[in-house]
PDB file of C-alpha atoms in Angstrom:
ATOM      1  CA  MET A  26      -5.120  -8.000 -62.872  1.00 58.00           C
ATOM      2  CA  GLU A  27      -1.762  -7.797 -61.135  1.00 53.00           C
ATOM      3  CA  ASP A  28      -2.601  -4.336 -59.820  1.00 54.00           C
ATOM      4  CA  GLU A  29      -5.838  -5.652 -58.331  1.00 54.00           C
ATOM      5  CA  LEU A  30      -3.979  -8.483 -56.599  1.00 50.00           C
ATOM      6  CA  ASN A  31      -1.482  -5.992 -55.166  1.00 54.00           C
ATOM      7  CA  LEU A  32      -4.333  -3.845 -53.862  1.00 55.00           C
ATOM      8  CA  ILE A  33      -5.920  -6.881 -52.221  1.00 54.00           C
ATOM      9  CA  GLU A  34      -2.613  -7.863 -50.625  1.00 60.00           C
ATOM     10  CA  ASP A  35      -2.089  -4.317 -49.341  1.00 55.00           C
ATOM     11  CA  GLU A  36      -5.591  -4.289 -47.880  1.00 53.00           C
ATOM     12  CA  ILE A  37      -5.004  -7.637 -46.158  1.00 59.00           C
ATOM     13  CA  LYS A  38      -1.738  -6.343 -44.690  1.00 63.00           C
ATOM     14  CA  ARG A  39      -3.475  -3.197 -43.475  1.00 61.00           C
ATOM     15  CA  ILE A  40      -6.213  -5.216 -41.795  1.00 61.00           C
ATOM     16  CA  LYS A  41      -3.644  -7.506 -40.159  1.00 61.00           C
ATOM     17  CA  ASN A  42      -1.641  -4.520 -38.925  1.00 67.00           C
ATOM     18  CA  ASN A  43      -4.779  -2.975 -37.444  1.00 70.00           C
ATOM     19  CA  GLN A  44      -5.691  -6.253 -35.765  1.00 77.00           C
ATOM     20  CA  SER A  45      -2.154  -6.552 -34.424  1.00 78.00           C
ATOM     21  CA  LYS A  46      -2.332  -3.042 -32.966  1.00 84.00           C
ATOM     22  CA  ILE A  47      -5.704  -3.718 -31.345  1.00 87.00           C
ATOM     23  CA  ILE A  48      -4.429  -6.922 -29.749  1.00 88.00           C
ATOM     24  CA  PHE A  49      -1.247  -5.194 -28.581  1.00 90.00           C
ATOM     25  CA  TYR A  50      -3.117  -2.349 -26.896  1.00 91.00           C
ATOM     26  CA  PHE A  51      -5.536  -4.833 -25.375  1.00 93.00           C
ATOM     27  CA  MET A  52      -2.627  -6.782 -23.873  1.00 94.00           C
ATOM     28  CA  LEU A  53      -1.009  -3.552 -22.710  1.00 94.00           C
ATOM     29  CA  SER A  54      -4.278  -2.654 -20.964  1.00 95.00           C
ATOM     30  CA  ILE A  55      -4.295  -6.041 -19.220  1.00 96.00           C
ATOM     31  CA  ALA A  56      -0.712  -5.472 -18.036  1.00 96.00           C
ATOM     32  CA  ILE A  57      -1.551  -1.972 -16.772  1.00 96.00           C
ATOM     33  CA  ILE A  58      -4.615  -3.234 -14.883  1.00 96.00           C
ATOM     34  CA  GLY A  59      -2.602  -5.981 -13.169  1.00 96.00           C
ATOM     35  CA  SER A  60       0.233  -3.590 -12.323  1.00 96.00           C
ATOM     36  CA  MET A  61      -2.090  -0.899 -10.953  1.00 96.00           C
ATOM     37  CA  ILE A  62      -3.839  -3.430  -8.721  1.00 95.00           C
ATOM     38  CA  ILE A  63      -0.688  -4.493  -6.858  1.00 94.00           C
ATOM     39  CA  LEU A  64       0.635  -0.924  -6.729  1.00 93.00           C
ATOM     40  CA  LEU A  65      -2.576   0.372  -5.162  1.00 93.00           C
ATOM     41  CA  LEU A  66      -2.745  -2.595  -2.781  1.00 92.00           C
ATOM     42  CA  ASN A  67       0.737  -1.751  -1.501  1.00 89.00           C
ATOM     43  CA  ILE A  68       0.131   1.992  -1.240  1.00 87.00           C
ATOM     44  CA  TYR A  69      -3.304   1.737   0.392  1.00 87.00           C
ATOM     45  CA  ARG A  70      -2.780  -1.427   2.432  1.00 85.00           C
ATOM     46  CA  PHE A  71      -3.379   0.311   5.758  1.00 84.00           C
ATOM     47  CA  THR A  72      -6.406   2.219   4.452  1.00 83.00           C
ATOM     48  CA  LEU A  73      -7.893  -1.020   3.138  1.00 85.00           C
ATOM     49  CA  ALA A  74      -7.360  -2.716   6.495  1.00 81.00           C
ATOM     50  CA  ASP A  75      -9.022   0.221   8.267  1.00 81.00           C
ATOM     51  CA  ILE A  76     -12.083   0.084   6.009  1.00 82.00           C
ATOM     52  CA  LEU A  77     -12.521  -3.694   5.768  1.00 80.00           C
ATOM     53  CA  THR A  78     -10.863  -4.623   9.106  1.00 76.00           C
ATOM     54  CA  SER A  79      -7.625  -6.573   9.361  1.00 72.00           C
ATOM     55  CA  PHE A  80      -9.563  -9.848   9.125  1.00 78.00           C
ATOM     56  CA  PHE A  81     -11.050  -9.295   5.647  1.00 81.00           C
ATOM     57  CA  SER A  82      -8.371  -7.122   4.006  1.00 84.00           C
ATOM     58  CA  PRO A  83      -5.865 -10.016   3.513  1.00 85.00           C
ATOM     59  CA  PHE A  84      -8.455 -11.822   1.371  1.00 90.00           C
ATOM     60  CA  ILE A  85      -8.749  -8.759  -0.872  1.00 90.00           C
ATOM     61  CA  GLU A  86      -4.939  -8.582  -1.133  1.00 91.00           C
ATOM     62  CA  ILE A  87      -4.755 -12.264  -2.086  1.00 93.00           C
ATOM     63  CA  GLN A  88      -7.403 -11.778  -4.785  1.00 94.00           C
ATOM     64  CA  GLY A  89      -5.502  -8.747  -6.082  1.00 94.00           C
ATOM     65  CA  TYR A  90      -2.287 -10.739  -6.426  1.00 95.00           C
ATOM     66  CA  ILE A  91      -4.157 -13.594  -8.124  1.00 96.00           C
ATOM     67  CA  ILE A  92      -5.514 -11.113 -10.684  1.00 96.00           C
ATOM     68  CA  PHE A  93      -1.987  -9.756 -11.201  1.00 96.00           C
ATOM     69  CA  LEU A  94      -0.683 -13.303 -11.711  1.00 96.00           C
ATOM     70  CA  ILE A  95      -3.399 -14.058 -14.278  1.00 96.00           C
ATOM     71  CA  CYS A  96      -2.708 -10.801 -16.136  1.00 96.00           C
ATOM     72  CA  SER A  97       1.025 -11.564 -16.166  1.00 96.00           C
ATOM     73  CA  LEU A  98       0.402 -15.079 -17.468  1.00 96.00           C
ATOM     74  CA  ILE A  99      -1.791 -13.765 -20.301  1.00 95.00           C
ATOM     75  CA  VAL A 100       0.760 -11.192 -21.494  1.00 95.00           C
ATOM     76  CA  PHE A 101       3.580 -13.739 -21.110  1.00 94.00           C
ATOM     77  CA  VAL A 102       1.782 -16.170 -23.417  1.00 93.00           C
ATOM     78  CA  TYR A 103       1.162 -13.284 -25.837  1.00 91.00           C
ATOM     79  CA  PHE A 104       4.899 -12.594 -25.831  1.00 90.00           C
ATOM     80  CA  VAL A 105       5.966 -16.228 -26.228  1.00 88.00           C
ATOM     81  CA  VAL A 106       3.725 -16.983 -29.216  1.00 86.00           C
ATOM     82  CA  SER A 107       4.788 -13.823 -31.072  1.00 75.00           C
ATOM     83  CA  LYS A 108       6.866 -14.047 -34.229  1.00 71.00           C
ATOM     84  CA  SER A 109      10.543 -13.202 -34.008  1.00 63.00           C
ATOM     85  CA  PHE A 110      10.258  -9.922 -35.939  1.00 63.00           C
ATOM     86  CA  ASN A 111       7.787  -8.370 -33.460  1.00 73.00           C
ATOM     87  CA  MET A 112       8.854  -9.980 -30.167  1.00 77.00           C
ATOM     88  CA  ALA A 113      10.342  -6.741 -28.856  1.00 81.00           C
ATOM     89  CA  ARG A 114       7.053  -4.885 -29.147  1.00 84.00           C
ATOM     90  CA  ARG A 115       4.940  -7.743 -27.857  1.00 87.00           C
ATOM     91  CA  GLY A 116       7.250  -8.082 -24.864  1.00 90.00           C
ATOM     92  CA  ILE A 117       6.396  -4.580 -23.579  1.00 92.00           C
ATOM     93  CA  PRO A 118       3.265  -5.618 -21.569  1.00 94.00           C
ATOM     94  CA  PHE A 119       5.112  -8.484 -19.849  1.00 94.00           C
ATOM     95  CA  LEU A 120       8.152  -6.274 -19.216  1.00 94.00           C
ATOM     96  CA  LEU A 121       5.868  -3.703 -17.575  1.00 95.00           C
ATOM     97  CA  ASN A 122       4.503  -6.322 -15.192  1.00 95.00           C
ATOM     98  CA  LEU A 123       8.014  -7.547 -14.365  1.00 95.00           C
ATOM     99  CA  ILE A 124       9.193  -4.007 -13.561  1.00 95.00           C
ATOM    100  CA  ILE A 125       6.201  -3.305 -11.315  1.00 95.00           C
ATOM    101  CA  PHE A 126       6.616  -6.653  -9.544  1.00 94.00           C
ATOM    102  CA  PHE A 127      10.278  -5.969  -8.726  1.00 94.00           C
ATOM    103  CA  LEU A 128       9.427  -2.396  -7.653  1.00 93.00           C
ATOM    104  CA  VAL A 129       6.866  -3.773  -5.211  1.00 92.00           C
ATOM    105  CA  LEU A 130       9.510  -6.161  -3.843  1.00 92.00           C
ATOM    106  CA  ILE A 131      12.315  -3.592  -3.616  1.00 93.00           C
ATOM    107  CA  VAL A 132      10.670  -0.280  -2.732  1.00 90.00           C
ATOM    108  CA  PRO A 133       9.837  -0.060   1.019  1.00 87.00           C
ATOM    109  CA  SER A 134       6.277   1.107   0.423  1.00 86.00           C
ATOM    110  CA  THR A 135       5.232   0.511   4.047  1.00 83.00           C
ATOM    111  CA  SER A 136       7.978   2.801   5.366  1.00 85.00           C
ATOM    112  CA  ILE A 137       7.132   5.457   2.773  1.00 89.00           C
ATOM    113  CA  VAL A 138       3.415   5.357   3.655  1.00 88.00           C
ATOM    114  CA  LEU A 139       4.207   5.593   7.372  1.00 88.00           C
ATOM    115  CA  ASP A 140       6.551   8.525   6.799  1.00 90.00           C
ATOM    116  CA  LEU A 141       3.925  10.421   4.781  1.00 91.00           C
ATOM    117  CA  ASP A 142       1.258   9.663   7.382  1.00 92.00           C
ATOM    118  CA  TYR A 143       3.515  11.053  10.100  1.00 93.00           C
ATOM    119  CA  ARG A 144       4.326  14.236   8.170  1.00 93.00           C
ATOM    120  CA  PHE A 145       0.743  14.999   7.160  1.00 94.00           C
ATOM    121  CA  ASN A 146      -0.752  14.408  10.628  1.00 94.00           C
ATOM    122  CA  LYS A 147       2.099  15.465  12.919  1.00 94.00           C
ATOM    123  CA  GLU A 148       0.508  18.705  14.174  1.00 94.00           C
ATOM    124  CA  GLU A 149      -2.837  17.085  14.978  1.00 96.00           C
ATOM    125  CA  ARG A 150      -1.188  14.177  16.783  1.00 96.00           C
ATOM    126  CA  GLU A 151       0.883  16.609  18.832  1.00 95.00           C
ATOM    127  CA  ALA A 152      -2.349  18.425  19.756  1.00 95.00           C
ATOM    128  CA  VAL A 153      -3.763  15.101  21.008  1.00 95.00           C
ATOM    129  CA  VAL A 154      -0.557  14.437  22.969  1.00 94.00           C
ATOM    130  CA  ARG A 155      -0.876  17.813  24.706  1.00 93.00           C
ATOM    131  CA  MET A 156      -4.468  17.003  25.669  1.00 93.00           C
ATOM    132  CA  VAL A 157      -3.383  13.650  27.096  1.00 92.00           C
ATOM    133  CA  LEU A 158      -0.512  15.167  29.079  1.00 90.00           C
ATOM    134  CA  ASP A 159      -2.613  18.000  30.544  1.00 88.00           C
ATOM    135  CA  GLY A 160      -5.454  15.635  31.448  1.00 87.00           C
ATOM    136  CA  THR A 161      -8.014  16.891  28.942  1.00 90.00           C
ATOM    137  CA  LEU A 162      -8.140  13.420  27.409  1.00 91.00           C
ATOM    138  CA  LYS A 163      -8.280  10.508  29.836  1.00 89.00           C
ATOM    139  CA  PRO A 164      -8.806   6.749  29.477  1.00 86.00           C
ATOM    140  CA  ASN A 165     -12.468   6.272  28.583  1.00 88.00           C
ATOM    141  CA  VAL A 166     -12.761   2.618  27.520  1.00 87.00           C
ATOM    142  CA  SER A 167     -14.440   0.681  30.304  1.00 83.00           C
ATOM    143  CA  ASP A 168     -12.622  -2.623  29.829  1.00 82.00           C
ATOM    144  CA  ASN A 169      -9.122  -1.159  29.340  1.00 86.00           C
ATOM    145  CA  GLU A 170      -7.685   1.618  31.484  1.00 86.00           C
ATOM    146  CA  LYS A 171      -4.878   2.264  28.981  1.00 89.00           C
ATOM    147  CA  LEU A 172      -7.124   3.116  26.026  1.00 92.00           C
ATOM    148  CA  ILE A 173      -8.481   6.506  25.024  1.00 93.00           C
ATOM    149  CA  ARG A 174     -11.167   6.658  22.371  1.00 94.00           C
ATOM    150  CA  LEU A 175     -10.446   9.875  20.507  1.00 94.00           C
ATOM    151  CA  PRO A 176     -13.062  12.554  19.809  1.00 93.00           C
ATOM    152  CA  GLU A 177     -14.672  12.325  16.357  1.00 92.00           C
ATOM    153  CA  GLU A 178     -12.471  15.003  14.772  1.00 93.00           C
ATOM    154  CA  TYR A 179      -9.303  13.129  15.794  1.00 94.00           C
ATOM    155  CA  LYS A 180     -10.326   9.508  15.085  1.00 93.00           C
ATOM    156  CA  LYS A 181      -8.534   9.516  11.734  1.00 92.00           C
ATOM    157  CA  LEU A 182      -5.210   9.845  13.595  1.00 94.00           C
ATOM    158  CA  SER A 183      -5.371   6.275  14.925  1.00 94.00           C
ATOM    159  CA  LYS A 184      -6.636   3.531  12.635  1.00 90.00           C
ATOM    160  CA  GLY A 185      -8.653   0.513  13.665  1.00 85.00           C
ATOM    161  CA  GLY A 186     -11.211   2.294  15.839  1.00 86.00           C
ATOM    162  CA  GLY A 187      -9.776   5.716  16.625  1.00 90.00           C
ATOM    163  CA  GLU A 188      -8.194   4.623  19.907  1.00 93.00           C
ATOM    164  CA  ILE A 189      -4.752   5.398  21.326  1.00 94.00           C
ATOM    165  CA  VAL A 190      -2.800   3.491  23.964  1.00 93.00           C
ATOM    166  CA  VAL A 191      -1.304   5.454  26.870  1.00 93.00           C
ATOM    167  CA  GLN A 192       1.392   3.856  29.017  1.00 89.00           C
ATOM    168  CA  GLY A 193       3.336   5.335  31.919  1.00 81.00           C
ATOM    169  CA  TYR A 194       2.888   8.612  33.739  1.00 74.00           C
ATOM    170  CA  GLY A 195       4.539  12.037  33.507  1.00 67.00           C
ATOM    171  CA  GLN A 196       8.015  11.887  31.974  1.00 66.00           C
ATOM    172  CA  SER A 197       7.610   8.158  31.337  1.00 69.00           C
ATOM    173  CA  ASP A 198       4.488   8.652  29.213  1.00 88.00           C
ATOM    174  CA  GLN A 199       4.405   6.697  25.974  1.00 93.00           C
ATOM    175  CA  ILE A 200       1.458   7.213  23.627  1.00 94.00           C
ATOM    176  CA  LEU A 201       0.732   4.925  20.679  1.00 94.00           C
ATOM    177  CA  PHE A 202      -1.226   5.989  17.572  1.00 95.00           C
ATOM    178  CA  PHE A 203      -2.116   3.124  15.236  1.00 93.00           C
ATOM    179  CA  ALA A 204      -1.382   3.391  11.506  1.00 91.00           C
ATOM    180  CA  TYR A 205      -2.419  -0.240  11.156  1.00 88.00           C
ATOM    181  CA  ARG A 206      -4.110  -2.324  13.822  1.00 84.00           C
ATOM    182  CA  GLY A 207      -4.027  -5.989  12.979  1.00 75.00           C
ATOM    183  CA  ILE A 208      -4.733  -9.151  14.927  1.00 70.00           C
ATOM    184  CA  LEU A 209      -2.462 -11.189  17.199  1.00 58.00           C
ATOM    185  CA  GLY A 210      -0.235  -8.201  17.966  1.00 66.00           C
ATOM    186  CA  ASN A 211       0.403  -7.337  14.321  1.00 79.00           C
ATOM    187  CA  MET A 212       0.441  -3.546  14.064  1.00 86.00           C
ATOM    188  CA  ALA A 213       2.236  -0.439  12.825  1.00 90.00           C
ATOM    189  CA  GLY A 214       2.057   3.059  14.215  1.00 91.00           C
ATOM    190  CA  PHE A 215       3.648   6.035  15.900  1.00 95.00           C
ATOM    191  CA  ILE A 216       4.738   6.319  19.522  1.00 95.00           C
ATOM    192  CA  TYR A 217       5.320   9.553  21.371  1.00 95.00           C
ATOM    193  CA  THR A 218       7.719   9.236  24.309  1.00 93.00           C
ATOM    194  CA  ALA A 219       7.750  12.133  26.755  1.00 90.00           C
ATOM    195  CA  ASN A 220      11.439  11.721  27.653  1.00 90.00           C
ATOM    196  CA  ASP A 221      12.516  11.049  24.039  1.00 89.00           C
ATOM    197  CA  SER A 222      13.737   7.538  24.903  1.00 90.00           C
ATOM    198  CA  ALA A 223      13.092   4.619  22.560  1.00 89.00           C
ATOM    199  CA  PRO A 224       9.641   3.071  23.080  1.00 90.00           C
ATOM    200  CA  ASP A 225       9.394   0.048  25.338  1.00 85.00           C
ATOM    201  CA  GLU A 226       7.897  -2.824  23.369  1.00 81.00           C
ATOM    202  CA  MET A 227       7.000  -4.669  26.559  1.00 81.00           C
ATOM    203  CA  LEU A 228       4.512  -1.925  27.424  1.00 81.00           C
ATOM    204  CA  PHE A 229       2.598  -2.503  24.198  1.00 80.00           C
ATOM    205  CA  GLY A 230       2.583  -6.289  24.229  1.00 73.00           C
ATOM    206  CA  GLY A 231       4.291  -6.681  20.878  1.00 66.00           C
ATOM    207  CA  ASP A 232       7.576  -7.768  19.427  1.00 78.00           C
ATOM    208  CA  PHE A 233       8.851  -4.706  17.549  1.00 85.00           C
ATOM    209  CA  MET A 234      10.427  -5.752  14.253  1.00 87.00           C
ATOM    210  CA  GLU A 235      11.213  -2.140  13.385  1.00 87.00           C
ATOM    211  CA  VAL A 236      11.741   1.020  15.431  1.00 89.00           C
ATOM    212  CA  LYS A 237      12.648   4.221  13.608  1.00 91.00           C
ATOM    213  CA  LYS A 238      13.159   7.644  15.176  1.00 92.00           C
ATOM    214  CA  LEU A 239      11.241  10.252  13.188  1.00 92.00           C
ATOM    215  CA  ASN A 240      11.808  13.372  15.247  1.00 90.00           C
ATOM    216  CA  LYS A 241      12.290  14.472  18.840  1.00 91.00           C
ATOM    217  CA  ASN A 242       9.932  12.358  20.975  1.00 93.00           C
ATOM    218  CA  TRP A 243       8.469  10.539  17.961  1.00 95.00           C
ATOM    219  CA  TYR A 244       9.097   7.008  16.684  1.00 94.00           C
ATOM    220  CA  SER A 245       7.486   4.801  14.050  1.00 92.00           C
ATOM    221  CA  VAL A 246       7.148   1.149  15.011  1.00 91.00           C
ATOM    222  CA  ARG A 247       6.084  -2.114  13.426  1.00 88.00           C
ATOM    223  CA  ALA A 248       5.268  -5.188  15.455  1.00 83.00           C
ATOM    224  CA  THR A 249       4.269  -8.783  14.866  1.00 73.00           C
TER     225      THR A 249
END
């Protein structure tokens, strides 16, 4: 009789352990989903704005952060209600979300994305610059003499419509490629200056919050 009771107790413990593992991995999955959402939103923010336009993309970002907040709240409650002997394990999902949240705050993802964009597309943008300087590409937007709508094969080089802004003439030429084209002057991009001087924010109607020299003649800019 005692042996049978021990077997029953062992079986109950095994079932509880299995249930505990299932719940743990479920909570870990919730934490991973929430973390991946805000990571991808930060990495692909400009791509999202280009696809959905700068008007709709903020709503998607807000929803993404709400989902992350809900996921974090769920795994936090899971951690708080855990028994003292397994708190360390149950705290892993919440700890994961905390780490990702602080990474998003600390790591300059926008600067990293801009730097990669510049490196990957540098040669093609320089080809466009040469066409602008030799007159092959000229302003072709009827209501704005400073805009050039790029040919189809080059549209990817300037987000928000495939247009570049050309200011000045000759050695004073400054050419803006958009990496992000928002509303009310909010934008990020790359400016080529023919004389290698810092870009003039007054020419582009924005208040540059960041200007970074990338290479000879090339600067990354962010404006509000």
